[in-house]
Amino acid sequence: MSDRQSAPLGQDFSGLWRLLSLASAVCWGGQVMWAPEAFAQRMGGVTFLMGVGLLYATCVGVIHAVGFTAHGKWSRWLTWPPFGWTVSLILLSLMGLR
């Protein structure tokens, strides 16, 4: 058997990827805090799922940007950066479609 262990999820996304996560989280959070009514109008109304997705994308972006690495099996999958980026891109496309 080998002593090698696979790297935890999220370790292979560093440098500019972490900066991208932080920028995404700050942009989403800033839009909601600066002018929530204008943001909701631009999205065509914010539904429950959009709100949860927005919260998830913001939290995963901050978690990845600060370098937190979860140790639990499920929490590693829930905080995996590509999931947060995908949700963020879906929200961005919803905002652009309306």
CSV table of N, CA and C in Angstrom, one decimal:
chain,number,residue,atom,x,y,z
A,1,MET,N,0.8,-1.2,0.0
A,1,MET,CA,0.0,0.0,0.0
A,1,MET,C,0.9,1.2,0.0
A,2,SER,N,0.3,2.3,-0.5
A,2,SER,CA,1.0,3.5,-0.6
A,2,SER,C,0.6,4.5,0.5
A,3,ASP,N,1.6,5.3,1.0
A,3,ASP,CA,1.3,6.3,2.0
A,3,ASP,C,0.7,7.5,1.5
A,4,ARG,N,0.5,7.6,0.2
A,4,ARG,CA,0.0,8.8,-0.4
A,4,ARG,C,-1.5,8.9,-0.2
A,5,GLN,N,-1.9,10.1,0.2
A,5,GLN,CA,-3.4,10.4,0.4
A,5,GLN,C,-3.8,11.4,-0.7
A,6,SER,N,-5.0,11.3,-1.1
A,6,SER,CA,-5.5,12.3,-2.1
A,6,SER,C,-5.7,13.6,-1.3
A,7,ALA,N,-5.5,14.7,-2.1
A,7,ALA,CA,-5.6,16.0,-1.5
A,7,ALA,C,-7.1,16.3,-1.2
A,8,PRO,N,-7.4,17.0,-0.1
A,8,PRO,CA,-8.8,17.3,0.2
A,8,PRO,C,-9.4,18.2,-0.9
A,9,LEU,N,-10.7,18.1,-1.1
A,9,LEU,CA,-11.3,19.0,-2.1
A,9,LEU,C,-11.0,20.4,-1.8
A,10,GLY,N,-10.8,21.2,-2.8
A,10,GLY,CA,-10.6,22.6,-2.7
A,10,GLY,C,-9.1,23.0,-2.6
A,11,GLN,N,-8.2,22.1,-2.3
A,11,GLN,CA,-6.8,22.4,-2.2
A,11,GLN,C,-6.2,22.7,-3.6
A,12,ASP,N,-6.7,22.1,-4.6
A,12,ASP,CA,-6.2,22.4,-5.9
A,12,ASP,C,-6.6,23.7,-6.6
A,13,PHE,N,-7.5,24.4,-5.9
A,13,PHE,CA,-7.9,25.7,-6.4
A,13,PHE,C,-7.4,26.8,-5.5
A,14,SER,N,-6.2,27.3,-5.8
A,14,SER,CA,-5.6,28.3,-5.0
A,14,SER,C,-5.2,29.5,-5.9
A,15,GLY,N,-4.6,30.5,-5.3
A,15,GLY,CA,-4.1,31.7,-6.0
A,15,GLY,C,-5.2,32.5,-6.6
A,16,LEU,N,-5.3,32.6,-7.9
A,16,LEU,CA,-6.3,33.5,-8.6
A,16,LEU,C,-7.7,32.9,-8.4
A,17,TRP,N,-7.8,31.6,-8.2
A,17,TRP,CA,-9.1,31.0,-8.0
A,17,TRP,C,-9.7,31.5,-6.7
A,18,ARG,N,-8.9,31.6,-5.7
A,18,ARG,CA,-9.3,32.1,-4.4
A,18,ARG,C,-9.7,33.6,-4.5
A,19,LEU,N,-9.0,34.3,-5.3
A,19,LEU,CA,-9.3,35.7,-5.5
A,19,LEU,C,-10.7,35.8,-6.3
A,20,LEU,N,-10.9,35.0,-7.2
A,20,LEU,CA,-12.2,34.9,-7.9
A,20,LEU,C,-13.3,34.6,-7.0
A,21,SER,N,-13.1,33.7,-6.1
A,21,SER,CA,-14.2,33.3,-5.1
A,21,SER,C,-14.5,34.5,-4.2
A,22,LEU,N,-13.5,35.2,-3.8
A,22,LEU,CA,-13.7,36.4,-2.9
A,22,LEU,C,-14.4,37.5,-3.7
A,23,ALA,N,-14.0,37.7,-4.9
A,23,ALA,CA,-14.6,38.8,-5.7
A,23,ALA,C,-16.1,38.5,-5.9
A,24,SER,N,-16.4,37.2,-6.2
A,24,SER,CA,-17.8,36.8,-6.4
A,24,SER,C,-18.6,37.0,-5.2
A,25,ALA,N,-18.1,36.6,-4.0
A,25,ALA,CA,-18.8,36.7,-2.8
A,25,ALA,C,-19.0,38.2,-2.4
A,26,VAL,N,-18.0,39.0,-2.6
A,26,VAL,CA,-18.1,40.4,-2.3
A,26,VAL,C,-19.1,41.1,-3.2
A,27,CYS,N,-19.1,40.7,-4.5
A,27,CYS,CA,-20.1,41.3,-5.4
A,27,CYS,C,-21.5,41.0,-5.1
A,28,TRP,N,-21.8,39.7,-4.8
A,28,TRP,CA,-23.1,39.3,-4.5
A,28,TRP,C,-23.6,39.9,-3.2
A,29,GLY,N,-22.7,39.8,-2.2
A,29,GLY,CA,-23.1,40.4,-0.9
A,29,GLY,C,-23.2,41.9,-0.9
A,30,GLY,N,-22.4,42.6,-1.7
A,30,GLY,CA,-22.5,44.0,-1.9
A,30,GLY,C,-23.7,44.5,-2.6
A,31,GLN,N,-24.1,43.7,-3.6
A,31,GLN,CA,-25.4,44.1,-4.3
A,31,GLN,C,-26.6,44.0,-3.4
A,32,VAL,N,-26.6,43.0,-2.6
A,32,VAL,CA,-27.7,42.8,-1.7
A,32,VAL,C,-27.7,43.8,-0.6
A,33,MET,N,-26.6,44.2,-0.1
A,33,MET,CA,-26.5,45.1,1.1
A,33,MET,C,-26.7,46.6,0.6
A,34,TRP,N,-26.2,46.9,-0.6
A,34,TRP,CA,-26.1,48.3,-1.1
A,34,TRP,C,-27.5,48.7,-1.5
A,35,ALA,N,-28.2,48.0,-2.4
A,35,ALA,CA,-29.5,48.4,-2.8
A,35,ALA,C,-30.3,47.1,-3.1
A,36,PRO,N,-30.9,46.5,-2.0
A,36,PRO,CA,-31.6,45.3,-2.1
A,36,PRO,C,-32.9,45.4,-3.1
A,37,GLU,N,-33.6,46.5,-3.0
A,37,GLU,CA,-34.7,46.7,-3.9
A,37,GLU,C,-34.3,46.7,-5.4
A,38,ALA,N,-33.3,47.4,-5.7
A,38,ALA,CA,-32.8,47.4,-7.1
A,38,ALA,C,-32.3,46.1,-7.6
A,39,PHE,N,-31.6,45.4,-6.7
A,39,PHE,CA,-31.1,44.0,-7.0
A,39,PHE,C,-32.3,43.1,-7.3
A,40,ALA,N,-33.3,43.1,-6.4
A,40,ALA,CA,-34.5,42.2,-6.6
A,40,ALA,C,-35.2,42.6,-7.9
A,41,GLN,N,-35.3,43.8,-8.2
A,41,GLN,CA,-36.0,44.2,-9.5
A,41,GLN,C,-35.2,43.7,-10.7
A,42,ARG,N,-33.9,43.8,-10.6
A,42,ARG,CA,-33.0,43.4,-11.7
A,42,ARG,C,-33.1,41.9,-11.9
A,43,MET,N,-33.3,41.2,-10.8
A,43,MET,CA,-33.4,39.7,-10.9
A,43,MET,C,-34.9,39.3,-11.3
A,44,GLY,N,-35.8,40.3,-11.3
A,44,GLY,CA,-37.2,39.9,-11.7
A,44,GLY,C,-37.9,39.4,-10.5
A,45,GLY,N,-37.5,39.7,-9.3
A,45,GLY,CA,-38.1,39.2,-8.1
A,45,GLY,C,-37.2,38.0,-7.6
A,46,VAL,N,-37.0,38.0,-6.3
A,46,VAL,CA,-36.1,37.0,-5.7
A,46,VAL,C,-37.0,35.9,-5.1
A,47,THR,N,-36.9,34.7,-5.6
A,47,THR,CA,-37.7,33.6,-5.0
A,47,THR,C,-36.9,33.0,-3.9
A,48,PHE,N,-37.5,32.0,-3.2
A,48,PHE,CA,-36.8,31.3,-2.1
A,48,PHE,C,-35.6,30.6,-2.6
A,49,LEU,N,-35.7,29.9,-3.7
A,49,LEU,CA,-34.5,29.2,-4.2
A,49,LEU,C,-33.4,30.1,-4.6
A,50,MET,N,-33.7,31.3,-5.2
A,50,MET,CA,-32.7,32.2,-5.6
A,50,MET,C,-32.0,32.8,-4.3
A,51,GLY,N,-32.8,33.0,-3.3
A,51,GLY,CA,-32.2,33.5,-2.0
A,51,GLY,C,-31.3,32.5,-1.4
A,52,VAL,N,-31.7,31.2,-1.4
A,52,VAL,CA,-30.8,30.2,-0.9
A,52,VAL,C,-29.6,30.0,-1.7
A,53,GLY,N,-29.7,30.1,-3.0
A,53,GLY,CA,-28.6,30.0,-3.9
A,53,GLY,C,-27.6,31.2,-3.8
A,54,LEU,N,-28.2,32.3,-3.6
A,54,LEU,CA,-27.3,33.5,-3.3
A,54,LEU,C,-26.6,33.4,-2.0
A,55,LEU,N,-27.2,32.9,-1.0
A,55,LEU,CA,-26.6,32.7,0.3
A,55,LEU,C,-25.5,31.7,0.2
A,56,TYR,N,-25.8,30.6,-0.5
A,56,TYR,CA,-24.8,29.5,-0.7
A,56,TYR,C,-23.6,30.0,-1.5
A,57,ALA,N,-23.8,30.6,-2.6
A,57,ALA,CA,-22.7,31.1,-3.4
A,57,ALA,C,-21.8,32.1,-2.6
A,58,THR,N,-22.4,33.0,-1.9
A,58,THR,CA,-21.7,33.9,-1.1
A,58,THR,C,-20.9,33.2,0.0
A,59,CYS,N,-21.5,32.3,0.7
A,59,CYS,CA,-20.8,31.6,1.8
A,59,CYS,C,-19.7,30.7,1.3
A,60,VAL,N,-19.9,30.0,0.2
A,60,VAL,CA,-18.8,29.1,-0.3
A,60,VAL,C,-17.7,30.0,-0.9
A,61,GLY,N,-18.0,31.2,-1.4
A,61,GLY,CA,-16.9,32.0,-1.9
A,61,GLY,C,-16.1,32.5,-0.8
A,62,VAL,N,-16.7,32.9,0.3
A,62,VAL,CA,-15.9,33.4,1.5
A,62,VAL,C,-15.1,32.3,2.1
A,63,ILE,N,-15.7,31.1,2.2
A,63,ILE,CA,-15.1,30.0,2.8
A,63,ILE,C,-13.8,29.6,2.0
A,64,HIS,N,-14.0,29.6,0.7
A,64,HIS,CA,-12.8,29.2,-0.1
A,64,HIS,C,-11.8,30.3,-0.1
A,65,ALA,N,-12.2,31.6,-0.1
A,65,ALA,CA,-11.2,32.7,-0.2
A,65,ALA,C,-10.4,32.8,1.1
A,66,VAL,N,-10.9,32.4,2.2
A,66,VAL,CA,-10.1,32.5,3.5
A,66,VAL,C,-9.2,31.3,3.7
A,67,GLY,N,-9.4,30.2,2.9
A,67,GLY,CA,-8.6,29.1,2.9
A,67,GLY,C,-9.1,28.0,3.9
A,68,PHE,N,-10.3,28.0,4.3
A,68,PHE,CA,-10.9,27.0,5.2
A,68,PHE,C,-11.0,25.7,4.4
A,69,THR,N,-10.5,24.6,5.1
A,69,THR,CA,-10.7,23.3,4.5
A,69,THR,C,-11.5,22.5,5.5
A,70,ALA,N,-12.6,22.0,5.1
A,70,ALA,CA,-13.5,21.2,5.9
A,70,ALA,C,-12.9,19.8,6.1
A,71,HIS,N,-13.1,19.1,7.2
A,71,HIS,CA,-12.6,17.8,7.4
A,71,HIS,C,-13.6,16.7,7.2
A,72,GLY,N,-14.9,17.0,7.3
A,72,GLY,CA,-15.9,16.0,7.2
A,72,GLY,C,-16.1,15.7,5.7
A,73,LYS,N,-16.6,14.4,5.5
A,73,LYS,CA,-16.8,14.0,4.1
A,73,LYS,C,-17.8,14.9,3.4
A,74,TRP,N,-19.0,15.0,4.0
A,74,TRP,CA,-20.1,15.8,3.4
A,74,TRP,C,-19.8,17.3,3.3
A,75,SER,N,-19.1,17.8,4.4
A,75,SER,CA,-18.9,19.3,4.4
A,75,SER,C,-17.8,19.6,3.3
A,76,ARG,N,-16.9,18.7,3.0
A,76,ARG,CA,-16.0,19.0,1.9
A,76,ARG,C,-16.7,19.1,0.6
A,77,TRP,N,-17.7,18.2,0.4
A,77,TRP,CA,-18.4,18.3,-0.9
A,77,TRP,C,-19.3,19.6,-0.9
A,78,LEU,N,-19.9,19.9,0.2
A,78,LEU,CA,-20.8,21.1,0.3
A,78,LEU,C,-20.0,22.4,0.1
A,79,THR,N,-18.7,22.5,0.5
A,79,THR,CA,-17.9,23.7,0.4
A,79,THR,C,-16.9,23.6,-0.8
A,80,TRP,N,-17.1,22.7,-1.7
A,80,TRP,CA,-16.3,22.5,-2.9
A,80,TRP,C,-16.5,23.8,-3.8
A,81,PRO,N,-15.4,24.5,-4.1
A,81,PRO,CA,-15.6,25.8,-4.9
A,81,PRO,C,-16.3,25.7,-6.2
A,82,PRO,N,-16.1,24.6,-7.0
A,82,PRO,CA,-16.9,24.6,-8.3
A,82,PRO,C,-18.4,24.6,-8.1
A,83,PHE,N,-18.9,24.0,-7.0
A,83,PHE,CA,-20.3,24.0,-6.7
A,83,PHE,C,-20.8,25.5,-6.5
A,84,GLY,N,-20.0,26.2,-5.7
A,84,GLY,CA,-20.3,27.6,-5.5
A,84,GLY,C,-20.2,28.5,-6.7
A,85,TRP,N,-19.2,28.2,-7.6
A,85,TRP,CA,-19.1,28.9,-8.8
A,85,TRP,C,-20.2,28.6,-9.8
A,86,THR,N,-20.7,27.4,-9.8
A,86,THR,CA,-21.8,27.0,-10.7
A,86,THR,C,-23.1,27.7,-10.3
A,87,VAL,N,-23.3,27.7,-9.0
A,87,VAL,CA,-24.5,28.4,-8.5
A,87,VAL,C,-24.4,29.9,-8.8
A,88,SER,N,-23.2,30.5,-8.6
A,88,SER,CA,-23.0,31.9,-8.9
A,88,SER,C,-23.3,32.2,-10.4
A,89,LEU,N,-22.8,31.3,-11.3
A,89,LEU,CA,-23.0,31.5,-12.7
A,89,LEU,C,-24.5,31.4,-13.1
A,90,ILE,N,-25.2,30.4,-12.4
A,90,ILE,CA,-26.6,30.3,-12.7
A,90,ILE,C,-27.4,31.5,-12.2
A,91,LEU,N,-27.0,32.1,-11.1
A,91,LEU,CA,-27.7,33.3,-10.6
A,91,LEU,C,-27.4,34.5,-11.6
A,92,LEU,N,-26.1,34.5,-12.0
A,92,LEU,CA,-25.7,35.6,-13.0
A,92,LEU,C,-26.5,35.5,-14.3
A,93,SER,N,-26.7,34.3,-14.7
A,93,SER,CA,-27.5,34.1,-16.0
A,93,SER,C,-28.9,34.4,-15.8
A,94,LEU,N,-29.5,34.1,-14.6
A,94,LEU,CA,-30.9,34.5,-14.3
A,94,LEU,C,-31.0,36.0,-14.3
A,95,MET,N,-30.0,36.6,-13.8
A,95,MET,CA,-30.1,38.1,-13.7
A,95,MET,C,-30.0,38.7,-15.1
A,96,GLY,N,-29.2,38.1,-16.0
A,96,GLY,CA,-29.0,38.6,-17.3
A,96,GLY,C,-30.2,38.3,-18.2
A,97,LEU,N,-31.0,37.2,-17.9
A,97,LEU,CA,-32.1,36.9,-18.7
A,97,LEU,C,-33.3,37.7,-18.5
A,98,ARG,N,-33.4,38.4,-17.4
A,98,ARG,CA,-34.6,39.2,-17.0
A,98,ARG,C,-34.4,40.6,-17.3
